[in-house]
Amino acid sequence: METFRAIVVSRGEDKKQSVAVTELRPADLMEGDVTVAIEATTVNYKDGLAITGLAPVIRRFPLVPGIDFAGTVTESSHPDWKKGDKVILNGWGVGETHSGAYADLARVKGDWLVRLPDSMTPFEAMAIGTAGYTAMLCVMALQRHGIVPGRGPVVVTGAAGGVGSVAISLLSRLGYHVIASTGRTSEEDYLKDLGAAEVIARDELTGPARPLGKERWAGGVDAVGSHTLANVLSMTSYGGAVAACGLAGGMDLPSSVAPFILRSVSLLGIDSVMAPRALREKAWSRLATELDRTKLAALSTTIGFDGIIDAAKAIVEGKVRGRVVVDMGR
């Protein structure tokens, strides 16, 4: 391959960001011991922020964005990987400080890769993507804390987004009574098809939080932050826990210590970017067996390489439901 397609984000002396589709050469790839031909990727909320420049996701310029991919190893000097291996990558600064998924080729460190489960295609892996992998990390954290279905309902915020959609599907299949919180109440049928038992309007959780509210759920998965997370915490029952993994509503947390010291509520921080490899492998192994593939298809939309930039803009505008899969051969 003499040249290959790539989306490149650059920044001028005026600090303004620009995005262009261009041709690169293999010699333009960044350092790493494994080269991967990318077959599928996805557009996450974080990718939308990176391409639009609405948040400082990209910290090295010029750079190829895209925080996760699935594909086939074409070259490797890493002992764990050989030519022909099918792999997944999520995080590790890819698409932020290391060129990422929005190109036909990527060169990365082999330690960042996870083997694609035998039962899963690259396109299914990217229908899950970082959002779905993060959702599984949240579910695992709640389970480690003892939040089992018998403890009571579990709330999922940002329910129509990527993390929320997969979290609902996983939790409902595991037997939880799931309450979905969304700003798009028109998506009620979609959320109930995924497994939500109840759907509540986002407005119920966006106002200033009381120190303690009425106990409504035993646990939660929150991808929103700010007032939403504060309200979720204030309404969590005694001994409950909330897994926090996102900041779509803001990085602040206008809460009090009351839920923590009066109800023994735990706030579980979930990081998918630098999670250790063993935890990643466990999460992907569980996704391969516990996520309903029919629901996965229902929450996914497939686009081609040429649709990435428009999809990135749409996702930050709240116009994307579920997951967006990019078929790099389309």
mmCIF file of N, CA and C in Angstrom, residues 137-253:
data_model
loop_
_atom_site.group_PDB
_atom_site.id
_atom_site.type_symbol
_atom_site.label_atom_id
_atom_site.label_comp_id
_atom_site.label_asym_id
_atom_site.label_seq_id
_atom_site.Cartn_x
_atom_site.Cartn_y
_atom_site.Cartn_z
ATOM 1 N N LEU A 137 -17.692 -2.308 31.677
ATOM 2 C CA LEU A 137 -16.887 -1.988 32.849
ATOM 3 C C LEU A 137 -17.762 -1.451 33.977
ATOM 4 N N CYS A 138 -18.773 -0.658 33.637
ATOM 5 C CA CYS A 138 -19.709 -0.137 34.647
ATOM 6 C C CYS A 138 -20.497 -1.271 35.294
ATOM 7 N N VAL A 139 -21.013 -2.172 34.474
ATOM 8 C CA VAL A 139 -21.786 -3.306 35.000
ATOM 9 C C VAL A 139 -20.911 -4.156 35.914
ATOM 10 N N MET A 140 -19.694 -4.433 35.499
ATOM 11 C CA MET A 140 -18.781 -5.237 36.320
ATOM 12 C C MET A 140 -18.497 -4.554 37.652
ATOM 13 N N ALA A 141 -18.341 -3.225 37.630
ATOM 14 C CA ALA A 141 -18.077 -2.489 38.869
ATOM 15 C C ALA A 141 -19.273 -2.565 39.813
ATOM 16 N N LEU A 142 -20.474 -2.424 39.291
ATOM 17 C CA LEU A 142 -21.675 -2.531 40.127
ATOM 18 C C LEU A 142 -21.778 -3.926 40.736
ATOM 19 N N GLN A 143 -21.481 -4.939 39.943
ATOM 20 C CA GLN A 143 -21.552 -6.314 40.450
ATOM 21 C C GLN A 143 -20.508 -6.559 41.536
ATOM 22 N N ARG A 144 -19.298 -6.028 41.332
ATOM 23 C CA ARG A 144 -18.268 -6.185 42.373
ATOM 24 C C ARG A 144 -18.705 -5.529 43.674
ATOM 25 N N HIS A 145 -19.505 -4.488 43.574
ATOM 26 C CA HIS A 145 -19.981 -3.782 44.762
ATOM 27 C C HIS A 145 -21.210 -4.453 45.378
ATOM 28 N N GLY A 146 -21.674 -5.531 44.760
ATOM 29 C CA GLY A 146 -22.821 -6.247 45.309
ATOM 30 C C GLY A 146 -24.172 -5.724 44.867
ATOM 31 N N ILE A 147 -24.199 -4.916 43.807
ATOM 32 C CA ILE A 147 -25.477 -4.424 43.291
ATOM 33 C C ILE A 147 -26.029 -5.481 42.335
ATOM 34 N N VAL A 148 -26.795 -6.390 42.892
ATOM 35 C CA VAL A 148 -27.409 -7.479 42.139
ATOM 36 C C VAL A 148 -28.867 -7.121 41.880
ATOM 37 N N PRO A 149 -29.545 -7.819 40.952
ATOM 38 C CA PRO A 149 -30.933 -7.473 40.630
ATOM 39 C C PRO A 149 -31.868 -7.414 41.838
ATOM 40 N N GLY A 150 -31.645 -8.270 42.807
ATOM 41 C CA GLY A 150 -32.519 -8.297 43.969
ATOM 42 C C GLY A 150 -32.423 -7.078 44.862
ATOM 43 N N ARG A 151 -31.381 -6.253 44.660
ATOM 44 C CA ARG A 151 -31.219 -5.055 45.477
ATOM 45 C C ARG A 151 -32.208 -3.954 45.106
ATOM 46 N N GLY A 152 -32.721 -3.996 43.877
ATOM 47 C CA GLY A 152 -33.667 -2.973 43.442
ATOM 48 C C GLY A 152 -33.335 -2.454 42.056
ATOM 49 N N PRO A 153 -34.086 -1.446 41.590
ATOM 50 C CA PRO A 153 -33.884 -0.907 40.245
ATOM 51 C C PRO A 153 -32.505 -0.285 40.070
ATOM 52 N N VAL A 154 -32.103 -0.173 38.808
ATOM 53 C CA VAL A 154 -30.857 0.505 38.441
ATOM 54 C C VAL A 154 -31.202 1.548 37.384
ATOM 55 N N VAL A 155 -30.692 2.767 37.553
ATOM 56 C CA VAL A 155 -30.960 3.835 36.596
ATOM 57 C C VAL A 155 -29.794 3.964 35.623
ATOM 58 N N VAL A 156 -30.115 4.279 34.370
ATOM 59 C CA VAL A 156 -29.105 4.533 33.336
ATOM 60 C C VAL A 156 -29.388 5.910 32.755
ATOM 61 N N THR A 157 -28.433 6.838 32.861
ATOM 62 C CA THR A 157 -28.627 8.173 32.309
ATOM 63 C C THR A 157 -28.009 8.261 30.910
ATOM 64 N N GLY A 158 -28.425 9.271 30.155
ATOM 65 C CA GLY A 158 -27.976 9.355 28.770
ATOM 66 C C GLY A 158 -28.349 8.095 28.028
ATOM 67 N N ALA A 159 -29.561 7.618 28.290
ATOM 68 C CA ALA A 159 -29.935 6.258 27.917
ATOM 69 C C ALA A 159 -29.931 5.982 26.420
ATOM 70 N N ALA A 160 -30.217 6.986 25.601
ATOM 71 C CA ALA A 160 -30.272 6.753 24.159
ATOM 72 C C ALA A 160 -28.911 6.841 23.492
ATOM 73 N N GLY A 161 -27.882 7.223 24.251
ATOM 74 C CA GLY A 161 -26.530 7.285 23.708
ATOM 75 C C GLY A 161 -25.877 5.919 23.650
ATOM 76 N N GLY A 162 -24.613 5.889 23.224
ATOM 77 C CA GLY A 162 -23.923 4.618 23.054
ATOM 78 C C GLY A 162 -23.729 3.850 24.332
ATOM 79 N N VAL A 163 -23.185 4.485 25.371
ATOM 80 C CA VAL A 163 -22.986 3.810 26.654
ATOM 81 C C VAL A 163 -24.326 3.383 27.233
ATOM 82 N N GLY A 164 -25.284 4.307 27.228
ATOM 83 C CA GLY A 164 -26.582 4.017 27.817
ATOM 84 C C GLY A 164 -27.297 2.877 27.130
ATOM 85 N N SER A 165 -27.275 2.856 25.802
ATOM 86 C CA SER A 165 -27.975 1.810 25.050
ATOM 87 C C SER A 165 -27.427 0.424 25.371
ATOM 88 N N VAL A 166 -26.097 0.298 25.376
ATOM 89 C CA VAL A 166 -25.496 -1.009 25.669
ATOM 90 C C VAL A 166 -25.703 -1.376 27.138
ATOM 91 N N ALA A 167 -25.603 -0.385 28.035
ATOM 92 C CA ALA A 167 -25.810 -0.662 29.461
ATOM 93 C C ALA A 167 -27.213 -1.201 29.714
ATOM 94 N N ILE A 168 -28.217 -0.611 29.074
ATOM 95 C CA ILE A 168 -29.596 -1.088 29.237
ATOM 96 C C ILE A 168 -29.717 -2.533 28.766
ATOM 97 N N SER A 169 -29.166 -2.809 27.598
ATOM 98 C CA SER A 169 -29.248 -4.166 27.048
ATOM 99 C C SER A 169 -28.570 -5.180 27.964
ATOM 100 N N LEU A 170 -27.372 -4.846 28.458
ATOM 101 C CA LEU A 170 -26.645 -5.758 29.344
ATOM 102 C C LEU A 170 -27.382 -5.971 30.659
ATOM 103 N N LEU A 171 -27.780 -4.876 31.300
ATOM 104 C CA LEU A 171 -28.410 -4.969 32.619
ATOM 105 C C LEU A 171 -29.745 -5.709 32.554
ATOM 106 N N SER A 172 -30.533 -5.421 31.530
ATOM 107 C CA SER A 172 -31.841 -6.093 31.439
ATOM 108 C C SER A 172 -31.670 -7.589 31.213
ATOM 109 N N ARG A 173 -30.687 -7.961 30.405
ATOM 110 C CA ARG A 173 -30.454 -9.388 30.155
ATOM 111 C C ARG A 173 -29.969 -10.108 31.409
ATOM 112 N N LEU A 174 -29.288 -9.358 32.300
ATOM 113 C CA LEU A 174 -28.814 -9.934 33.552
ATOM 114 C C LEU A 174 -29.894 -9.956 34.637
ATOM 115 N N GLY A 175 -31.073 -9.445 34.299
ATOM 116 C CA GLY A 175 -32.205 -9.538 35.225
ATOM 117 C C GLY A 175 -32.511 -8.300 36.029
ATOM 118 N N TYR A 176 -31.858 -7.180 35.723
ATOM 119 C CA TYR A 176 -32.108 -5.946 36.460
ATOM 120 C C TYR A 176 -33.373 -5.249 35.950
ATOM 121 N N HIS A 177 -34.031 -4.534 36.858
ATOM 122 C CA HIS A 177 -35.122 -3.627 36.509
ATOM 123 C C HIS A 177 -34.466 -2.295 36.167
ATOM 124 N N VAL A 178 -34.480 -1.940 34.882
ATOM 125 C CA VAL A 178 -33.720 -0.781 34.408
ATOM 126 C C VAL A 178 -34.645 0.413 34.198
ATOM 127 N N ILE A 179 -34.256 1.537 34.791
ATOM 128 C CA ILE A 179 -34.938 2.812 34.576
ATOM 129 C C ILE A 179 -34.051 3.649 33.664
ATOM 130 N N ALA A 180 -34.554 4.001 32.486
ATOM 131 C CA ALA A 180 -33.784 4.755 31.509
ATOM 132 C C ALA A 180 -34.129 6.230 31.593
ATOM 133 N N SER A 181 -33.117 7.074 31.756
ATOM 134 C CA SER A 181 -33.297 8.528 31.776
ATOM 135 C C SER A 181 -32.798 9.106 30.459
ATOM 136 N N THR A 182 -33.643 9.871 29.770
ATOM 137 C CA THR A 182 -33.263 10.402 28.472
ATOM 138 C C THR A 182 -33.889 11.765 28.226
ATOM 139 N N GLY A 183 -33.194 12.573 27.446
ATOM 140 C CA GLY A 183 -33.750 13.844 27.012
ATOM 141 C C GLY A 183 -34.561 13.698 25.754
ATOM 142 N N ARG A 184 -34.576 12.479 25.208
ATOM 143 C CA ARG A 184 -35.328 12.216 23.975
ATOM 144 C C ARG A 184 -36.441 11.213 24.276
ATOM 145 N N THR A 185 -37.510 11.705 24.862
ATOM 146 C CA THR A 185 -38.601 10.814 25.251
ATOM 147 C C THR A 185 -39.268 10.161 24.040
ATOM 148 N N SER A 186 -39.035 10.711 22.858
ATOM 149 C CA SER A 186 -39.552 10.076 21.632
ATOM 150 C C SER A 186 -38.898 8.722 21.400
ATOM 151 N N GLU A 187 -37.794 8.454 22.098
ATOM 152 C CA GLU A 187 -37.093 7.175 21.951
ATOM 153 C C GLU A 187 -37.575 6.124 22.948
ATOM 154 N N GLU A 188 -38.723 6.339 23.576
ATOM 155 C CA GLU A 188 -39.209 5.408 24.602
ATOM 156 C C GLU A 188 -39.350 3.991 24.054
ATOM 157 N N ASP A 189 -39.921 3.835 22.869
ATOM 158 C CA ASP A 189 -40.098 2.486 22.312
ATOM 159 C C ASP A 189 -38.750 1.815 22.079
ATOM 160 N N TYR A 190 -37.788 2.571 21.562
ATOM 161 C CA TYR A 190 -36.440 2.046 21.330
ATOM 162 C C TYR A 190 -35.814 1.576 22.631
ATOM 163 N N LEU A 191 -35.927 2.382 23.695
ATOM 164 C CA LEU A 191 -35.320 2.040 24.975
ATOM 165 C C LEU A 191 -35.992 0.837 25.608
ATOM 166 N N LYS A 192 -37.301 0.730 25.467
ATOM 167 C CA LYS A 192 -37.996 -0.433 26.024
ATOM 168 C C LYS A 192 -37.683 -1.691 25.229
ATOM 169 N N ASP A 193 -37.474 -1.543 23.925
ATOM 170 C CA ASP A 193 -37.058 -2.696 23.126
ATOM 171 C C ASP A 193 -35.687 -3.201 23.563
ATOM 172 N N LEU A 194 -34.831 -2.286 24.024
ATOM 173 C CA LEU A 194 -33.514 -2.691 24.522
ATOM 174 C C LEU A 194 -33.605 -3.396 25.870
ATOM 175 N N GLY A 195 -34.706 -3.158 26.599
ATOM 176 C CA GLY A 195 -34.881 -3.822 27.886
ATOM 177 C C GLY A 195 -35.233 -2.916 29.041
ATOM 178 N N ALA A 196 -35.380 -1.602 28.797
ATOM 179 C CA ALA A 196 -35.760 -0.695 29.879
ATOM 180 C C ALA A 196 -37.171 -1.013 30.367
ATOM 181 N N ALA A 197 -37.331 -1.091 31.685
ATOM 182 C CA ALA A 197 -38.653 -1.336 32.261
ATOM 183 C C ALA A 197 -39.433 -0.036 32.410
ATOM 184 N N GLU A 198 -38.692 1.062 32.623
ATOM 185 C CA GLU A 198 -39.299 2.387 32.758
ATOM 186 C C GLU A 198 -38.439 3.400 32.020
ATOM 187 N N VAL A 199 -39.085 4.461 31.535
ATOM 188 C CA VAL A 199 -38.359 5.560 30.900
ATOM 189 C C VAL A 199 -38.792 6.853 31.579
ATOM 190 N N ILE A 200 -37.813 7.633 32.049
ATOM 191 C CA ILE A 200 -38.115 8.903 32.693
ATOM 192 C C ILE A 200 -37.442 10.033 31.921
ATOM 193 N N ALA A 201 -38.015 11.220 32.006
ATOM 194 C CA ALA A 201 -37.467 12.377 31.307
ATOM 195 C C ALA A 201 -36.213 12.877 32.004
ATOM 196 N N ARG A 202 -35.263 13.297 31.208
ATOM 197 C CA ARG A 202 -34.013 13.848 31.732
ATOM 198 C C ARG A 202 -34.259 14.998 32.703
ATOM 199 N N ASP A 203 -35.314 15.755 32.459
ATOM 200 C CA ASP A 203 -35.613 16.923 33.304
ATOM 201 C C ASP A 203 -35.764 16.571 34.774
ATOM 202 N N GLU A 204 -36.149 15.336 35.064
ATOM 203 C CA GLU A 204 -36.305 14.932 36.463
ATOM 204 C C GLU A 204 -34.977 14.958 37.218
ATOM 205 N N LEU A 205 -33.861 14.964 36.473
ATOM 206 C CA LEU A 205 -32.545 14.850 37.106
ATOM 207 C C LEU A 205 -31.608 16.007 36.790
ATOM 208 N N THR A 206 -32.112 17.057 36.142
ATOM 209 C CA THR A 206 -31.200 18.119 35.707
ATOM 210 C C THR A 206 -31.210 19.362 36.592
ATOM 211 N N GLY A 207 -32.168 19.462 37.513
ATOM 212 C CA GLY A 207 -32.193 20.619 38.400
ATOM 213 C C GLY A 207 -31.202 20.470 39.535
ATOM 214 N N PRO A 208 -31.033 21.529 40.342
ATOM 215 C CA PRO A 208 -30.153 21.426 41.511
ATOM 216 C C PRO A 208 -30.576 20.268 42.415
ATOM 217 N N ALA A 209 -29.622 19.468 42.843
ATOM 218 C CA ALA A 209 -29.922 18.279 43.643
ATOM 219 C C ALA A 209 -30.100 18.628 45.113
ATOM 220 N N ARG A 210 -31.053 17.976 45.749
ATOM 221 C CA ARG A 210 -31.151 18.060 47.204
ATOM 222 C C ARG A 210 -30.021 17.224 47.803
ATOM 223 N N PRO A 211 -29.614 17.529 49.043
ATOM 224 C CA PRO A 211 -28.600 16.685 49.671
ATOM 225 C C PRO A 211 -29.018 15.215 49.689
ATOM 226 N N LEU A 212 -30.288 14.972 50.010
ATOM 227 C CA LEU A 212 -30.848 13.628 49.953
ATOM 228 C C LEU A 212 -32.243 13.715 49.349
ATOM 229 N N GLY A 213 -32.499 12.878 48.359
ATOM 230 C CA GLY A 213 -33.823 12.789 47.765
ATOM 231 C C GLY A 213 -34.472 11.470 48.128
ATOM 232 N N LYS A 214 -35.644 11.258 47.608
ATOM 233 C CA LYS A 214 -36.338 9.993 47.834
ATOM 234 C C LYS A 214 -35.520 8.856 47.225
ATOM 235 N N GLU A 215 -35.379 7.757 47.965
ATOM 236 C CA GLU A 215 -34.618 6.609 47.469
ATOM 237 C C GLU A 215 -35.383 5.945 46.320
ATOM 238 N N ARG A 216 -34.769 5.939 45.130
ATOM 239 C CA ARG A 216 -35.463 5.435 43.937
ATOM 240 C C ARG A 216 -34.771 4.237 43.292
ATOM 241 N N TRP A 217 -33.483 4.068 43.514
ATOM 242 C CA TRP A 217 -32.751 2.978 42.854
ATOM 243 C C TRP A 217 -31.574 2.529 43.717
ATOM 244 N N ALA A 218 -31.156 1.286 43.463
ATOM 245 C CA ALA A 218 -30.035 0.708 44.212
ATOM 246 C C ALA A 218 -28.698 1.034 43.580
ATOM 247 N N GLY A 219 -28.725 1.390 42.312
ATOM 248 C CA GLY A 219 -27.477 1.677 41.619
ATOM 249 C C GLY A 219 -27.742 2.424 40.338
ATOM 250 N N GLY A 220 -26.662 2.780 39.659
ATOM 251 C CA GLY A 220 -26.818 3.516 38.417
ATOM 252 C C GLY A 220 -25.584 3.476 37.557
ATOM 253 N N VAL A 221 -25.802 3.744 36.273
ATOM 254 C CA VAL A 221 -24.725 3.956 35.307
ATOM 255 C C VAL A 221 -24.926 5.363 34.764
ATOM 256 N N ASP A 222 -23.954 6.244 35.011
ATOM 257 C CA ASP A 222 -24.106 7.640 34.615
ATOM 258 C C ASP A 222 -23.038 8.048 33.614
ATOM 259 N N ALA A 223 -23.502 8.543 32.452
ATOM 260 C CA ALA A 223 -22.594 9.031 31.424
ATOM 261 C C ALA A 223 -22.722 10.539 31.240
ATOM 262 N N VAL A 224 -23.380 11.219 32.185
ATOM 263 C CA VAL A 224 -23.728 12.624 32.005
ATOM 264 C C VAL A 224 -22.943 13.553 32.923
ATOM 265 N N GLY A 225 -22.822 13.196 34.206
ATOM 266 C CA GLY A 225 -22.122 14.048 35.154
ATOM 267 C C GLY A 225 -22.963 15.215 35.613
ATOM 268 N N SER A 226 -22.326 16.212 36.220
ATOM 269 C CA SER A 226 -22.928 17.465 36.660
ATOM 270 C C SER A 226 -24.182 17.235 37.506
ATOM 271 N N HIS A 227 -25.232 18.040 37.293
ATOM 272 C CA HIS A 227 -26.439 17.967 38.115
ATOM 273 C C HIS A 227 -27.099 16.585 38.018
ATOM 274 N N THR A 228 -27.007 15.954 36.843
ATOM 275 C CA THR A 228 -27.630 14.633 36.682
ATOM 276 C C THR A 228 -27.019 13.626 37.641
ATOM 277 N N LEU A 229 -25.696 13.557 37.690
ATOM 278 C CA LEU A 229 -25.041 12.629 38.608
ATOM 279 C C LEU A 229 -25.337 12.996 40.053
ATOM 280 N N ALA A 230 -25.373 14.278 40.368
ATOM 281 C CA ALA A 230 -25.684 14.701 41.736
ATOM 282 C C ALA A 230 -27.073 14.230 42.149
ATOM 283 N N ASN A 231 -28.036 14.347 41.253
ATOM 284 C CA ASN A 231 -29.392 13.881 41.546
ATOM 285 C C ASN A 231 -29.452 12.364 41.673
ATOM 286 N N VAL A 232 -28.755 11.663 40.783
ATOM 287 C CA VAL A 232 -28.743 10.199 40.860
ATOM 288 C C VAL A 232 -28.197 9.746 42.210
ATOM 289 N N LEU A 233 -27.103 10.364 42.659
ATOM 290 C CA LEU A 233 -26.513 10.018 43.951
ATOM 291 C C LEU A 233 -27.477 10.294 45.096
ATOM 292 N N SER A 234 -28.168 11.431 45.043
ATOM 293 C CA SER A 234 -29.062 11.803 46.138
ATOM 294 C C SER A 234 -30.268 10.881 46.238
ATOM 295 N N MET A 235 -30.591 10.168 45.145
ATOM 296 C CA MET A 235 -31.752 9.286 45.120
ATOM 297 C C MET A 235 -31.377 7.810 45.190
ATOM 298 N N THR A 236 -30.099 7.526 45.419
ATOM 299 C CA THR A 236 -29.648 6.139 45.526
ATOM 300 C C THR A 236 -29.906 5.624 46.937
ATOM 301 N N SER A 237 -30.402 4.412 47.029
ATOM 302 C CA SER A 237 -30.784 3.847 48.319
ATOM 303 C C SER A 237 -29.569 3.457 49.157
ATOM 304 N N TYR A 238 -29.816 3.170 50.409
ATOM 305 C CA TYR A 238 -28.751 2.896 51.376
ATOM 306 C C TYR A 238 -27.848 1.765 50.883
ATOM 307 N N GLY A 239 -26.532 2.019 50.893
ATOM 308 C CA GLY A 239 -25.561 1.009 50.494
ATOM 309 C C GLY A 239 -25.431 0.819 49.006
ATOM 310 N N GLY A 240 -26.095 1.680 48.234
ATOM 311 C CA GLY A 240 -26.056 1.545 46.787
ATOM 312 C C GLY A 240 -24.786 2.101 46.179
ATOM 313 N N ALA A 241 -24.711 2.060 44.858
ATOM 314 C CA ALA A 241 -23.505 2.513 44.164
ATOM 315 C C ALA A 241 -23.865 3.020 42.780
ATOM 316 N N VAL A 242 -23.100 4.002 42.318
ATOM 317 C CA VAL A 242 -23.281 4.569 40.988
ATOM 318 C C VAL A 242 -21.943 4.532 40.263
ATOM 319 N N ALA A 243 -21.945 3.970 39.059
ATOM 320 C CA ALA A 243 -20.747 3.930 38.228
ATOM 321 C C ALA A 243 -20.771 5.134 37.301
ATOM 322 N N ALA A 244 -19.777 6.009 37.421
ATOM 323 C CA ALA A 244 -19.716 7.241 36.637
ATOM 324 C C ALA A 244 -18.649 7.110 35.556
ATOM 325 N N CYS A 245 -19.045 7.346 34.294
ATOM 326 C CA CYS A 245 -18.105 7.127 33.199
ATOM 327 C C CYS A 245 -18.106 8.232 32.154
ATOM 328 N N GLY A 246 -18.911 9.285 32.331
ATOM 329 C CA GLY A 246 -18.986 10.292 31.278
ATOM 330 C C GLY A 246 -19.278 11.680 31.796
ATOM 331 N N LEU A 247 -19.213 12.642 30.875
ATOM 332 C CA LEU A 247 -19.387 14.042 31.259
ATOM 333 C C LEU A 247 -20.162 14.833 30.210
ATOM 334 N N ALA A 248 -21.116 14.185 29.545
ATOM 335 C CA ALA A 248 -21.877 14.855 28.492
ATOM 336 C C ALA A 248 -22.590 16.102 29.005
ATOM 337 N N GLY A 249 -22.913 16.124 30.313
ATOM 338 C CA GLY A 249 -23.591 17.274 30.896
ATOM 339 C C GLY A 249 -22.671 18.228 31.623
ATOM 340 N N GLY A 250 -21.393 17.887 31.721
ATOM 341 C CA GLY A 250 -20.439 18.750 32.409
ATOM 342 C C GLY A 250 -19.515 17.976 33.326
ATOM 343 N N MET A 251 -18.361 18.564 33.632
ATOM 344 C CA MET A 251 -17.369 17.916 34.492
ATOM 345 C C MET A 251 -17.594 18.185 35.976
ATOM 346 N N ASP A 252 -18.454 19.140 36.292
ATOM 347 C CA ASP A 252 -18.670 19.490 37.699
ATOM 348 C C ASP A 252 -19.570 18.467 38.383
ATOM 349 N N LEU A 253 -19.545 18.465 39.704
ATOM 350 C CA LEU A 253 -20.413 17.591 40.490
ATOM 351 C C LEU A 253 -20.965 18.398 41.668
#
